[in-house]
Amino acid sequence: TQSTWDEHMGCDHEGPCTAENCSCIQSLNFCTSFCGCSSASCSYSHPGCRCSAGNCQTPKCACFIASRECDPLLCKSCGSEEKDPTKRKCKNVSIRYRNHHKLLLGPSSIAGWGCFLQGTAQKGDLLTEYTGEIISHEEANARGGQYDYHDFTCLFDINQESVLDAGSKAKFANHSHLHPNSVSRIMSVNGDLRIGLFALRGNFI
């Protein structure tokens, strides 16, 4: 299970980033293009990866290991800038380009309704993005009591400040302890935290 991210809005200050004036450094985050500093020349910005095409979903990828999608402005060798999904070799930009599979709803043998993949997927594929309403933990606790009463909850902790109350088909994805076929990851995409549901293995339906 991935730990949640700390809330971070990026730095905004005069002069170069230092430990005294940069909120990114203080919160152990990288500066991004959305910061007030000149992140392109900032020594505390994420350098991007130097992967060869097709190797960006491994621990060797500086972006993937940091729970970041590749940035086409920074990652020049992996092919993340390719807009055509049939030609793109980088697999760590699926949320950015919305390259996900089609999902269907139907009765589940695990619990009530379930979310099912139409067709097949390969290991590492983005099945869908977990989207919905961003709420506070206080509101999540209030809603959680109602959801527990109906034995159905779809709340996902994003960080210490925010919770996602799912509103997409992904909320019907049932978890299997014995035979899991997908995993959720919180990824930083363009400075935003987004949740993807990724295939753990290939050739499943």
PDB file of C-alpha atoms in Angstrom, residues 101 103 108-110 114-128 170 172-185 196-205:
ATOM      1  CA  HIS A 101      -8.990   0.772 -21.004  1.00  0.00           C
ATOM      2  CA  LEU A 103     -14.505  -0.769 -18.219  1.00  0.00           C
ATOM      3  CA  SER A 108     -19.767  -9.446  -8.902  1.00  0.00           C
ATOM      4  CA  SER A 109     -19.108 -12.756  -7.165  1.00  0.00           C
ATOM      5  CA  ILE A 110     -17.129 -10.852  -4.510  1.00  0.00           C
ATOM      6  CA  GLY A 114     -18.179  -5.062  -9.852  1.00  0.00           C
ATOM      7  CA  CYS A 115     -16.003  -3.261 -12.386  1.00  0.00           C
ATOM      8  CA  PHE A 116     -14.723  -5.417 -15.251  1.00  0.00           C
ATOM      9  CA  LEU A 117     -12.224  -4.895 -18.037  1.00  0.00           C
ATOM     10  CA  GLN A 118     -13.533  -5.116 -21.590  1.00  0.00           C
ATOM     11  CA  GLY A 119     -10.896  -7.000 -23.555  1.00  0.00           C
ATOM     12  CA  THR A 120      -7.396  -7.684 -22.242  1.00  0.00           C
ATOM     13  CA  ALA A 121      -4.586  -5.670 -20.659  1.00  0.00           C
ATOM     14  CA  GLN A 122      -0.857  -6.040 -20.268  1.00  0.00           C
ATOM     15  CA  LYS A 123       1.125  -5.724 -17.047  1.00  0.00           C
ATOM     16  CA  GLY A 124       1.605  -2.065 -16.158  1.00  0.00           C
ATOM     17  CA  ASP A 125      -1.299  -0.809 -18.292  1.00  0.00           C
ATOM     18  CA  LEU A 126      -3.440   1.980 -16.859  1.00  0.00           C
ATOM     19  CA  LEU A 127      -6.868   0.401 -16.456  1.00  0.00           C
ATOM     20  CA  THR A 128      -8.582   3.600 -15.368  1.00  0.00           C
ATOM     21  CA  ALA A 170     -13.454   2.568 -10.613  1.00  0.00           C
ATOM     22  CA  PHE A 172     -16.909  -0.590  -8.164  1.00  0.00           C
ATOM     23  CA  ALA A 173     -13.520  -2.333  -8.477  1.00  0.00           C
ATOM     24  CA  ASN A 174     -13.546  -5.055  -5.812  1.00  0.00           C
ATOM     25  CA  HIS A 175     -10.336  -6.052  -4.053  1.00  0.00           C
ATOM     26  CA  SER A 176      -9.200  -9.672  -4.054  1.00  0.00           C
ATOM     27  CA  HIS A 177      -6.732 -10.693  -1.342  1.00  0.00           C
ATOM     28  CA  LEU A 178      -6.005 -14.034  -3.010  1.00  0.00           C
ATOM     29  CA  HIS A 179      -5.796 -13.121  -6.696  1.00  0.00           C
ATOM     30  CA  PRO A 180      -5.250  -9.353  -7.134  1.00  0.00           C
ATOM     31  CA  ASN A 181      -4.939  -8.256 -10.744  1.00  0.00           C
ATOM     32  CA  SER A 182      -4.519  -4.516 -10.264  1.00  0.00           C
ATOM     33  CA  VAL A 183      -2.885  -1.980  -7.969  1.00  0.00           C
ATOM     34  CA  SER A 184      -3.602   1.685  -7.222  1.00  0.00           C
ATOM     35  CA  ARG A 185      -0.853   4.298  -7.330  1.00  0.00           C
ATOM     36  CA  GLY A 196      -4.328   5.387 -11.330  1.00  0.00           C
ATOM     37  CA  LEU A 197      -5.451   1.768 -11.265  1.00  0.00           C
ATOM     38  CA  PHE A 198      -2.776  -0.319 -13.014  1.00  0.00           C
ATOM     39  CA  ALA A 199      -2.685  -3.945 -14.164  1.00  0.00           C
ATOM     40  CA  LEU A 200      -0.494  -6.204 -12.019  1.00  0.00           C
ATOM     41  CA  ARG A 201      -0.289  -8.910 -14.658  1.00  0.00           C
ATOM     42  CA  GLY A 202      -1.018  -9.362 -18.318  1.00  0.00           C
ATOM     43  CA  ASN A 203      -3.583 -11.271 -20.328  1.00  0.00           C
ATOM     44  CA  PHE A 204      -6.438 -11.064 -17.878  1.00  0.00           C
ATOM     45  CA  ILE A 205      -9.992 -10.143 -18.797  1.00  0.00           C
TER      46      ILE A 205
END
